[in-house]
mmCIF file of C-alpha atoms in Angstrom:
data_model
loop_
_atom_site.group_PDB
_atom_site.id
_atom_site.type_symbol
_atom_site.label_atom_id
_atom_site.label_comp_id
_atom_site.label_asym_id
_atom_site.label_seq_id
_atom_site.Cartn_x
_atom_site.Cartn_y
_atom_site.Cartn_z
ATOM 1 C CA UNK A 1 140.567 88.047 79.264
ATOM 2 C CA UNK A 2 137.372 88.890 80.658
ATOM 3 C CA UNK A 3 136.587 92.565 80.571
ATOM 4 C CA UNK A 4 136.689 94.002 83.781
ATOM 5 C CA UNK A 5 132.903 95.558 84.879
ATOM 6 C CA UNK A 6 133.493 99.120 85.759
ATOM 7 C CA UNK A 7 131.499 99.908 88.943
ATOM 8 C CA UNK A 8 128.021 101.972 89.326
ATOM 9 C CA UNK A 9 128.208 104.918 91.546
ATOM 10 C CA UNK A 10 128.122 104.360 95.288
ATOM 11 C CA UNK A 11 125.112 106.980 95.838
ATOM 12 C CA UNK A 12 122.867 103.674 93.947
ATOM 13 C CA UNK A 13 124.011 101.636 97.140
ATOM 14 C CA UNK A 14 120.971 103.401 99.061
ATOM 15 C CA UNK A 15 118.098 103.328 96.560
ATOM 16 C CA UNK A 16 115.108 100.871 95.890
ATOM 17 C CA UNK A 17 112.632 100.715 93.314
ATOM 18 C CA UNK A 18 109.506 102.366 93.813
ATOM 19 C CA UNK A 19 107.283 99.697 95.481
ATOM 20 C CA UNK A 20 104.250 101.309 93.915
ATOM 21 C CA UNK A 21 105.901 101.154 90.452
ATOM 22 C CA UNK A 22 106.790 97.787 90.632
ATOM 23 C CA UNK A 23 103.350 96.781 91.797
ATOM 24 C CA UNK A 24 101.834 98.327 88.980
ATOM 25 C CA UNK A 25 103.761 95.573 86.686
ATOM 26 C CA UNK A 26 101.760 92.673 88.793
ATOM 27 C CA UNK A 27 98.284 94.054 88.609
ATOM 28 C CA UNK A 28 98.217 95.300 84.652
ATOM 29 C CA UNK A 29 96.210 91.973 84.367
ATOM 30 C CA UNK A 30 92.677 92.808 82.912
ATOM 31 C CA UNK A 31 91.040 91.141 85.776
ATOM 32 C CA UNK A 32 92.719 93.262 88.027
ATOM 33 C CA UNK A 33 90.771 95.905 89.764
ATOM 34 C CA UNK A 34 93.345 98.096 90.363
ATOM 35 C CA UNK A 35 93.253 100.504 93.378
ATOM 36 C CA UNK A 36 97.557 100.984 93.409
ATOM 37 C CA UNK A 37 98.312 103.535 91.034
ATOM 38 C CA UNK A 38 98.037 107.106 91.663
ATOM 39 C CA UNK A 39 96.738 108.158 88.300
ATOM 40 C CA UNK A 40 94.305 110.336 87.429
ATOM 41 C CA UNK A 41 91.654 109.127 85.162
ATOM 42 C CA UNK A 42 92.403 109.606 81.083
ATOM 43 C CA UNK A 43 88.584 109.433 80.211
ATOM 44 C CA UNK A 44 88.648 112.746 82.034
ATOM 45 C CA UNK A 45 91.662 114.151 80.509
ATOM 46 C CA UNK A 46 91.016 117.244 77.821
ATOM 47 C CA UNK A 47 92.189 115.563 74.485
ATOM 48 C CA UNK A 48 90.066 117.645 72.149
ATOM 49 C CA UNK A 49 91.121 120.384 73.510
ATOM 50 C CA UNK A 50 94.746 119.895 74.187
ATOM 51 C CA UNK A 51 94.777 118.778 70.268
ATOM 52 C CA UNK A 52 93.281 122.515 69.335
ATOM 53 C CA UNK A 53 96.055 123.784 71.525
ATOM 54 C CA UNK A 54 98.391 121.676 69.596
ATOM 55 C CA UNK A 55 96.813 122.829 66.351
ATOM 56 C CA UNK A 56 97.058 126.353 67.261
ATOM 57 C CA UNK A 57 100.547 126.283 68.720
ATOM 58 C CA UNK A 58 102.252 123.920 65.472
ATOM 59 C CA UNK A 59 100.973 126.947 63.445
ATOM 60 C CA UNK A 60 104.342 128.696 64.938
ATOM 61 C CA UNK A 61 107.721 126.845 63.756
ATOM 62 C CA UNK A 62 109.537 128.317 66.942
ATOM 63 C CA UNK A 63 107.224 126.123 69.325
ATOM 64 C CA UNK A 64 109.421 123.394 67.856
ATOM 65 C CA UNK A 65 112.857 125.146 68.951
ATOM 66 C CA UNK A 66 114.710 125.130 72.055
ATOM 67 C CA UNK A 67 113.187 127.497 75.040
ATOM 68 C CA UNK A 68 114.841 128.743 77.778
ATOM 69 C CA UNK A 69 116.079 126.503 80.692
ATOM 70 C CA UNK A 70 113.859 128.123 82.898
ATOM 71 C CA UNK A 71 110.469 127.583 80.614
ATOM 72 C CA UNK A 72 108.763 129.318 77.693
ATOM 73 C CA UNK A 73 107.963 133.011 78.544
ATOM 74 C CA UNK A 74 104.450 133.306 78.244
ATOM 75 C CA UNK A 75 103.685 129.845 80.716
ATOM 76 C CA UNK A 76 105.482 131.242 82.939
ATOM 77 C CA UNK A 77 103.751 134.622 83.233
ATOM 78 C CA UNK A 78 100.522 132.635 83.323
ATOM 79 C CA UNK A 79 101.902 131.115 85.847
ATOM 80 C CA UNK A 80 103.350 133.770 88.067
ATOM 81 C CA UNK A 81 99.450 135.220 87.307
ATOM 82 C CA UNK A 82 98.403 132.058 88.602
ATOM 83 C CA UNK A 83 100.664 131.843 91.482
ATOM 84 C CA UNK A 84 100.029 135.654 92.928
ATOM 85 C CA UNK A 85 96.199 134.675 93.230
ATOM 86 C CA UNK A 86 96.910 131.422 95.178
ATOM 87 C CA UNK A 87 99.461 132.937 97.326
ATOM 88 C CA UNK A 88 97.864 136.766 97.740
ATOM 89 C CA UNK A 89 101.338 138.564 97.074
ATOM 90 C CA UNK A 90 102.860 139.666 93.576
ATOM 91 C CA UNK A 91 104.480 136.695 92.323
ATOM 92 C CA UNK A 92 107.696 137.577 90.036
ATOM 93 C CA UNK A 93 108.369 135.956 86.769
ATOM 94 C CA UNK A 94 111.821 135.179 87.514
ATOM 95 C CA UNK A 95 110.589 133.297 90.800
ATOM 96 C CA UNK A 96 108.559 130.929 88.425
ATOM 97 C CA UNK A 97 110.466 127.557 87.095
ATOM 98 C CA UNK A 98 109.201 125.306 84.618
ATOM 99 C CA UNK A 99 109.892 121.465 85.186
ATOM 100 C CA UNK A 100 109.466 118.502 83.276
ATOM 101 C CA UNK A 101 106.642 117.597 86.032
ATOM 102 C CA UNK A 102 107.094 118.185 89.602
ATOM 103 C CA UNK A 103 109.103 115.372 90.390
ATOM 104 C CA UNK A 104 111.592 116.550 88.338
ATOM 105 C CA UNK A 105 111.972 119.940 90.390
ATOM 106 C CA UNK A 106 112.596 117.846 93.481
ATOM 107 C CA UNK A 107 114.880 116.219 92.393
ATOM 108 C CA UNK A 108 116.824 119.156 91.143
ATOM 109 C CA UNK A 109 116.118 121.017 94.656
ATOM 110 C CA UNK A 110 117.676 118.045 96.305
ATOM 111 C CA UNK A 111 121.096 119.147 94.398
ATOM 112 C CA UNK A 112 121.035 122.527 94.891
ATOM 113 C CA UNK A 113 119.705 122.415 98.970
ATOM 114 C CA UNK A 114 121.271 119.650 100.147
ATOM 115 C CA UNK A 115 124.710 118.758 101.028
ATOM 116 C CA UNK A 116 125.730 115.202 101.787
ATOM 117 C CA UNK A 117 124.522 114.498 105.266
ATOM 118 C CA UNK A 118 122.147 117.539 105.451
ATOM 119 C CA UNK A 119 119.138 117.094 107.820
ATOM 120 C CA UNK A 120 115.832 116.367 105.421
ATOM 121 C CA UNK A 121 112.291 116.344 107.736
ATOM 122 C CA UNK A 122 109.376 113.893 106.230
ATOM 123 C CA UNK A 123 106.393 113.248 107.002
ATOM 124 C CA UNK A 124 106.058 109.544 108.181
ATOM 125 C CA UNK A 125 104.178 107.989 106.080
ATOM 126 C CA UNK A 126 105.792 109.263 103.377
ATOM 127 C CA UNK A 127 105.453 110.369 99.280
ATOM 128 C CA UNK A 128 107.940 107.971 98.137
ATOM 129 C CA UNK A 129 108.942 110.132 95.311
ATOM 130 C CA UNK A 130 110.293 112.620 98.192
ATOM 131 C CA UNK A 131 112.293 109.151 99.793
ATOM 132 C CA UNK A 132 114.133 108.749 96.396
ATOM 133 C CA UNK A 133 115.257 112.075 95.800
ATOM 134 C CA UNK A 134 116.502 112.820 99.305
ATOM 135 C CA UNK A 135 118.150 109.367 99.782
ATOM 136 C CA UNK A 136 119.851 109.640 96.199
ATOM 137 C CA UNK A 137 121.196 113.311 97.860
ATOM 138 C CA UNK A 138 122.847 111.454 100.587
ATOM 139 C CA UNK A 139 120.350 113.170 103.170
ATOM 140 C CA UNK A 140 120.324 112.553 106.562
ATOM 141 C CA UNK A 141 116.272 111.796 106.507
ATOM 142 C CA UNK A 142 113.752 112.086 110.378
ATOM 143 C CA UNK A 143 110.427 111.179 109.858
ATOM 144 C CA UNK A 144 107.861 113.272 112.051
ATOM 145 C CA UNK A 145 104.248 111.803 112.242
ATOM 146 C CA UNK A 146 100.893 113.014 111.163
ATOM 147 C CA UNK A 147 97.315 113.032 112.236
ATOM 148 C CA UNK A 148 94.254 114.603 110.572
ATOM 149 C CA UNK A 149 95.106 117.510 110.254
ATOM 150 C CA UNK A 150 98.554 116.892 108.335
ATOM 151 C CA UNK A 151 102.570 116.801 109.724
ATOM 152 C CA UNK A 152 102.552 117.259 113.334
ATOM 153 C CA UNK A 153 104.028 120.325 114.360
ATOM 154 C CA UNK A 154 104.565 120.034 117.736
ATOM 155 C CA UNK A 155 106.867 116.671 116.611
ATOM 156 C CA UNK A 156 109.073 119.323 114.678
ATOM 157 C CA UNK A 157 109.185 121.588 117.460
ATOM 158 C CA UNK A 158 110.774 119.051 119.617
ATOM 159 C CA UNK A 159 113.018 117.910 117.310
ATOM 160 C CA UNK A 160 114.309 121.841 116.737
ATOM 161 C CA UNK A 161 114.382 122.203 120.583
ATOM 162 C CA UNK A 162 116.535 119.201 120.616
ATOM 163 C CA UNK A 163 119.156 121.104 118.771
ATOM 164 C CA UNK A 164 118.414 119.258 115.456
ATOM 165 C CA UNK A 165 119.019 121.731 112.470
ATOM 166 C CA UNK A 166 117.188 120.746 109.264
ATOM 167 C CA UNK A 167 118.108 122.274 105.571
ATOM 168 C CA UNK A 168 114.943 121.469 104.704
ATOM 169 C CA UNK A 169 111.296 120.407 105.551
ATOM 170 C CA UNK A 170 109.249 118.415 103.039
ATOM 171 C CA UNK A 171 105.060 118.478 103.221
ATOM 172 C CA UNK A 172 102.380 117.394 100.797
ATOM 173 C CA UNK A 173 100.464 119.949 102.415
ATOM 174 C CA UNK A 174 97.085 119.461 100.625
ATOM 175 C CA UNK A 175 94.928 115.601 100.433
ATOM 176 C CA UNK A 176 98.141 114.019 101.032
ATOM 177 C CA UNK A 177 100.177 111.019 99.016
ATOM 178 C CA UNK A 178 99.400 108.454 101.091
ATOM 179 C CA UNK A 179 97.341 109.822 103.968
ATOM 180 C CA UNK A 180 95.000 111.896 101.722
ATOM 181 C CA UNK A 181 94.766 114.535 104.983
ATOM 182 C CA UNK A 182 95.198 118.110 104.402
ATOM 183 C CA UNK A 183 97.588 120.369 106.655
ATOM 184 C CA UNK A 184 95.065 123.063 108.877
ATOM 185 C CA UNK A 185 95.736 126.287 108.885
ATOM 186 C CA UNK A 186 97.080 126.800 112.197
ATOM 187 C CA UNK A 187 99.894 124.429 111.130
ATOM 188 C CA UNK A 188 100.637 126.024 108.099
ATOM 189 C CA UNK A 189 101.352 129.403 109.982
ATOM 190 C CA UNK A 190 103.697 127.633 112.162
ATOM 191 C CA UNK A 191 105.212 125.574 109.877
ATOM 192 C CA UNK A 192 106.224 129.269 108.223
ATOM 193 C CA UNK A 193 107.427 130.663 111.316
ATOM 194 C CA UNK A 194 109.374 127.878 111.966
ATOM 195 C CA UNK A 195 111.233 128.400 108.705
ATOM 196 C CA UNK A 196 111.832 131.808 109.356
ATOM 197 C CA UNK A 197 113.099 131.570 112.681
ATOM 198 C CA UNK A 198 115.738 128.784 112.313
ATOM 199 C CA UNK A 199 116.412 129.164 108.606
ATOM 200 C CA UNK A 200 115.621 126.150 106.758
ATOM 201 C CA UNK A 201 113.749 125.563 103.814
ATOM 202 C CA UNK A 202 110.398 124.102 103.241
ATOM 203 C CA UNK A 203 108.859 122.187 99.909
ATOM 204 C CA UNK A 204 105.596 122.383 99.667
ATOM 205 C CA UNK A 205 104.732 120.181 97.420
ATOM 206 C CA UNK A 206 100.958 120.447 96.170
ATOM 207 C CA UNK A 207 99.627 118.422 92.984
ATOM 208 C CA UNK A 208 96.364 118.012 94.869
ATOM 209 C CA UNK A 209 95.526 121.178 96.079
ATOM 210 C CA UNK A 210 93.015 122.028 93.175
ATOM 211 C CA UNK A 211 91.163 118.764 93.647
ATOM 212 C CA UNK A 212 89.181 119.801 96.409
ATOM 213 C CA UNK A 213 85.482 118.236 96.965
ATOM 214 C CA UNK A 214 83.613 120.226 99.053
ATOM 215 C CA UNK A 215 85.703 123.433 100.254
ATOM 216 C CA UNK A 216 88.675 125.108 98.514
ATOM 217 C CA UNK A 217 92.212 124.138 100.193
ATOM 218 C CA UNK A 218 93.771 126.365 102.700
ATOM 219 C CA UNK A 219 95.993 129.314 101.574
ATOM 220 C CA UNK A 220 99.319 127.788 100.981
ATOM 221 C CA UNK A 221 102.155 127.494 103.096
ATOM 222 C CA UNK A 222 104.424 129.261 100.618
ATOM 223 C CA UNK A 223 102.037 132.507 101.898
ATOM 224 C CA UNK A 224 103.236 133.220 104.807
ATOM 225 C CA UNK A 225 106.864 133.192 104.050
ATOM 226 C CA UNK A 226 109.934 133.518 101.648
ATOM 227 C CA UNK A 227 111.842 130.365 102.780
ATOM 228 C CA UNK A 228 108.994 128.134 101.315
ATOM 229 C CA UNK A 229 109.363 126.599 97.819
ATOM 230 C CA UNK A 230 105.988 125.568 96.710
ATOM 231 C CA UNK A 231 105.860 122.876 93.253
ATOM 232 C CA UNK A 232 102.900 122.347 91.321
ATOM 233 C CA UNK A 233 102.021 120.413 88.154
ATOM 234 C CA UNK A 234 99.268 120.062 85.148
ATOM 235 C CA UNK A 235 99.697 116.538 85.752
ATOM 236 C CA UNK A 236 96.304 115.761 87.852
ATOM 237 C CA UNK A 237 94.026 118.495 86.271
ATOM 238 C CA UNK A 238 95.381 117.957 82.864
ATOM 239 C CA UNK A 239 97.375 115.253 81.274
ATOM 240 C CA UNK A 240 100.677 113.709 82.735
ATOM 241 C CA UNK A 241 101.847 113.356 79.100
ATOM 242 C CA UNK A 242 102.298 117.054 78.918
ATOM 243 C CA UNK A 243 105.046 116.863 81.703
ATOM 244 C CA UNK A 244 104.476 120.534 82.486
ATOM 245 C CA UNK A 245 105.194 121.310 86.402
ATOM 246 C CA UNK A 246 106.514 124.273 87.899
ATOM 247 C CA UNK A 247 108.235 125.953 90.980
ATOM 248 C CA UNK A 248 107.608 129.219 93.023
ATOM 249 C CA UNK A 249 111.014 129.927 94.816
ATOM 250 C CA UNK A 250 113.386 132.913 95.331
ATOM 251 C CA UNK A 251 115.304 134.267 92.373
ATOM 252 C CA UNK A 252 118.813 132.536 93.902
ATOM 253 C CA UNK A 253 117.104 129.007 94.397
ATOM 254 C CA UNK A 254 115.740 129.108 90.513
ATOM 255 C CA UNK A 255 119.076 129.921 89.613
ATOM 256 C CA UNK A 256 120.902 127.467 91.040
ATOM 257 C CA UNK A 257 117.750 125.024 89.687
ATOM 258 C CA UNK A 258 118.403 126.099 86.143
ATOM 259 C CA UNK A 259 122.227 125.556 86.355
ATOM 260 C CA UNK A 260 121.886 121.858 87.059
ATOM 261 C CA UNK A 261 118.860 121.980 84.844
ATOM 262 C CA UNK A 262 121.279 122.574 81.878
ATOM 263 C CA UNK A 263 123.005 120.306 82.230
ATOM 264 C CA UNK A 264 120.025 117.687 82.753
ATOM 265 C CA UNK A 265 117.986 118.225 79.586
ATOM 266 C CA UNK A 266 118.993 122.001 78.587
ATOM 267 C CA UNK A 267 115.125 122.939 78.339
ATOM 268 C CA UNK A 268 111.632 121.505 78.467
ATOM 269 C CA UNK A 269 109.580 121.191 75.308
ATOM 270 C CA UNK A 270 107.988 124.261 73.969
ATOM 271 C CA UNK A 271 105.373 122.719 72.260
ATOM 272 C CA UNK A 272 103.857 121.314 75.351
ATOM 273 C CA UNK A 273 104.283 123.962 77.329
ATOM 274 C CA UNK A 274 102.417 126.263 74.871
ATOM 275 C CA UNK A 275 99.997 123.868 74.876
ATOM 276 C CA UNK A 276 99.662 123.990 78.955
ATOM 277 C CA UNK A 277 99.861 127.897 78.716
ATOM 278 C CA UNK A 278 96.911 128.159 76.200
ATOM 279 C CA UNK A 279 94.544 125.494 78.750
ATOM 280 C CA UNK A 280 95.825 127.510 81.892
ATOM 281 C CA UNK A 281 94.893 130.630 80.358
ATOM 282 C CA UNK A 282 91.656 129.866 78.942
ATOM 283 C CA UNK A 283 90.149 130.338 82.724
ATOM 284 C CA UNK A 284 86.255 129.809 81.769
ATOM 285 C CA UNK A 285 87.173 126.529 80.542
ATOM 286 C CA UNK A 286 89.558 125.398 82.964
ATOM 287 C CA UNK A 287 87.074 126.215 85.806
ATOM 288 C CA UNK A 288 84.360 124.165 84.086
ATOM 289 C CA UNK A 289 86.992 121.277 83.387
ATOM 290 C CA UNK A 290 88.454 121.473 86.761
ATOM 291 C CA UNK A 291 84.936 121.290 88.559
ATOM 292 C CA UNK A 292 83.537 118.155 86.601
ATOM 293 C CA UNK A 293 87.223 116.277 87.968
ATOM 294 C CA UNK A 294 85.872 117.137 91.565
ATOM 295 C CA UNK A 295 82.487 115.944 90.734
ATOM 296 C CA UNK A 296 83.597 113.020 89.461
ATOM 297 C CA UNK A 297 86.267 112.164 91.649
ATOM 298 C CA UNK A 298 84.395 113.100 94.774
ATOM 299 C CA UNK A 299 81.462 111.044 93.694
ATOM 300 C CA UNK A 300 84.153 108.038 94.043
ATOM 301 C CA UNK A 301 85.636 108.911 96.896
ATOM 302 C CA UNK A 302 81.976 109.066 98.489
ATOM 303 C CA UNK A 303 81.512 105.622 97.269
ATOM 304 C CA UNK A 304 84.437 103.844 98.213
ATOM 305 C CA UNK A 305 84.763 105.287 101.634
ATOM 306 C CA UNK A 306 81.179 104.401 102.118
ATOM 307 C CA UNK A 307 81.925 100.885 101.195
ATOM 308 C CA UNK A 308 84.714 100.475 103.235
ATOM 309 C CA UNK A 309 82.569 101.285 106.467
ATOM 310 C CA UNK A 310 79.534 99.430 105.252
ATOM 311 C CA UNK A 311 81.578 96.088 104.468
ATOM 312 C CA UNK A 312 84.007 96.214 107.447
ATOM 313 C CA UNK A 313 82.906 98.284 110.339
ATOM 314 C CA UNK A 314 85.022 99.109 113.008
ATOM 315 C CA UNK A 315 87.297 96.895 111.709
ATOM 316 C CA UNK A 316 88.789 99.864 109.561
ATOM 317 C CA UNK A 317 89.449 103.589 110.177
ATOM 318 C CA UNK A 318 89.611 105.691 106.957
ATOM 319 C CA UNK A 319 90.413 109.115 106.122
ATOM 320 C CA UNK A 320 86.932 110.838 105.194
ATOM 321 C CA UNK A 321 88.619 111.792 101.060
ATOM 322 C CA UNK A 322 87.971 115.785 100.777
ATOM 323 C CA UNK A 323 90.172 115.678 97.700
ATOM 324 C CA UNK A 324 92.888 114.310 96.030
ATOM 325 C CA UNK A 325 93.497 110.861 94.594
ATOM 326 C CA UNK A 326 93.509 108.772 97.611
ATOM 327 C CA UNK A 327 92.038 107.000 100.751
ATOM 328 C CA UNK A 328 94.361 106.009 103.561
ATOM 329 C CA UNK A 329 92.874 102.944 105.556
ATOM 330 C CA UNK A 330 94.177 101.431 109.113
ATOM 331 C CA UNK A 331 92.657 97.789 109.986
ATOM 332 C CA UNK A 332 91.916 97.814 113.307
ATOM 333 C CA UNK A 333 91.725 94.127 113.816
ATOM 334 C CA UNK A 334 95.381 93.086 113.171
ATOM 335 C CA UNK A 335 95.279 92.788 109.117
ATOM 336 C CA UNK A 336 98.649 92.493 107.600
ATOM 337 C CA UNK A 337 97.878 94.459 104.392
ATOM 338 C CA UNK A 338 101.304 93.106 103.097
ATOM 339 C CA UNK A 339 100.640 89.366 103.724
ATOM 340 C CA UNK A 340 97.094 90.318 102.404
ATOM 341 C CA UNK A 341 98.043 91.449 99.319
ATOM 342 C CA UNK A 342 98.670 88.269 97.051
ATOM 343 C CA UNK A 343 95.433 87.243 98.564
ATOM 344 C CA UNK A 344 93.760 89.908 97.419
ATOM 345 C CA UNK A 345 95.650 90.094 93.807
ATOM 346 C CA UNK A 346 94.090 86.291 93.437
ATOM 347 C CA UNK A 347 90.759 87.587 94.344
ATOM 348 C CA UNK A 348 91.242 90.170 91.624
ATOM 349 C CA UNK A 349 92.039 93.379 93.092
ATOM 350 C CA UNK A 350 95.171 95.341 94.193
ATOM 351 C CA UNK A 351 96.284 98.047 96.507
ATOM 352 C CA UNK A 352 99.514 99.783 98.183
ATOM 353 C CA UNK A 353 100.510 98.057 101.232
ATOM 354 C CA UNK A 354 101.282 100.973 103.937
ATOM 355 C CA UNK A 355 104.809 99.911 104.545
ATOM 356 C CA UNK A 356 105.271 100.713 101.123
ATOM 357 C CA UNK A 357 105.628 104.875 102.259
ATOM 358 C CA UNK A 358 106.965 103.645 105.771
ATOM 359 C CA UNK A 359 110.213 105.661 106.956
ATOM 360 C CA UNK A 360 110.050 105.092 110.790
ATOM 361 C CA UNK A 361 106.469 103.448 111.686
ATOM 362 C CA UNK A 362 106.027 99.706 109.614
ATOM 363 C CA UNK A 363 102.380 100.845 108.918
ATOM 364 C CA UNK A 364 101.794 96.732 108.292
ATOM 365 C CA UNK A 365 97.869 97.314 108.983
ATOM 366 C CA UNK A 366 97.591 100.089 106.458
ATOM 367 C CA UNK A 367 96.858 100.253 102.777
ATOM 368 C CA UNK A 368 96.384 102.984 100.421
ATOM 369 C CA UNK A 369 93.638 103.044 97.883
ATOM 370 C CA UNK A 370 93.012 105.448 94.889
ATOM 371 C CA UNK A 371 89.602 105.737 93.971
ATOM 372 C CA UNK A 372 90.227 108.145 90.707
ATOM 373 C CA UNK A 373 90.245 105.455 87.914
ATOM 374 C CA UNK A 374 87.158 103.371 88.447
ATOM 375 C CA UNK A 375 83.560 103.894 88.544
ATOM 376 C CA UNK A 376 81.285 103.458 91.491
ATOM 377 C CA UNK A 377 80.139 99.932 90.774
ATOM 378 C CA UNK A 378 83.785 99.012 90.157
ATOM 379 C CA UNK A 379 84.607 100.168 93.452
ATOM 380 C CA UNK A 380 81.546 98.727 95.312
ATOM 381 C CA UNK A 381 82.884 95.504 93.437
ATOM 382 C CA UNK A 382 86.546 96.036 94.662
ATOM 383 C CA UNK A 383 85.668 96.423 98.269
ATOM 384 C CA UNK A 384 83.772 93.065 98.013
ATOM 385 C CA UNK A 385 86.591 91.252 96.587
ATOM 386 C CA UNK A 386 89.176 92.342 99.110
ATOM 387 C CA UNK A 387 86.383 91.211 101.608
ATOM 388 C CA UNK A 388 86.326 87.669 100.284
ATOM 389 C CA UNK A 389 89.998 87.791 99.907
ATOM 390 C CA UNK A 390 90.235 88.688 103.500
ATOM 391 C CA UNK A 391 87.933 85.569 104.331
ATOM 392 C CA UNK A 392 84.492 87.300 104.725
#
């Protein structure tokens, strides 16, 4: 008798693999210039400084042991000091929770804050990692559009005026993934005021805020309201392999996350958290390191945006890339970026079609380009290959 195959949980029915991760498998060929991934440049990661911090950490055998579920205490102290400076208010250590990258924080918050059917408001186009989390939580997802100033708070206000009551609103406030835009200070204040008035949570997802090119990012949304939970990470400034992210949230939220994290992985790595604490506490070194990343990424962003506008003229509208890792391009001539992609890969260049980030609108004429892992000459070549794929 053939064995009866047990079923999988129904929560998987509405989930699908990230189109971006799937695309990366197709663009691994050495002859393809990939502008598809959202990866920091490995050449800018401080390998030698990380090695020194690891060697220092390993002089203490306690670094090989389990640590607290909320994170290694000295790292939380460093993060509390940094977040206090960011938010302009004292952040107690009990309101800092370390996670296995900020994506784990988002996933755990989806379980702590959302019941099945709860309303979640997100930006359209959306960060796909957030979409995966909220779909897995069984949330009802409503998207509001964005523009050059980030999430359109007027559209959110209209939802609230119609009687919708979100459990939470998610925003990538600085150098949005995928659109590359930053929420204006005025909209940040109004979003926080709405959260206070209507009693919903805001998750301010901020992995890119330190990667500004010309002027610092505005004060975080979390500086205006206790109903805002702030997420960040060292993945874009130090190295993804450390897998150190964190959230700043009210104590009750942190304790809820702690209960779930204990069931997921007990705790993070005391070793990598010690390494991260060492580097983050070395403020003079860190400032020089991050300044160099800003300089290199800023130069690459300007090359890519300039090449796009020079080559395609008024056929494209693109973001200026004032920071972060991405340029969002809208084609005004009807180019379907999904249909174009196979030809682009044949010509040796890859990108992510806008449809991969779509919630309500299709974004069939849009694409996301990542400029961080290619030097200027390579970016110029990539734009030329894209033009040839389009028949130019």
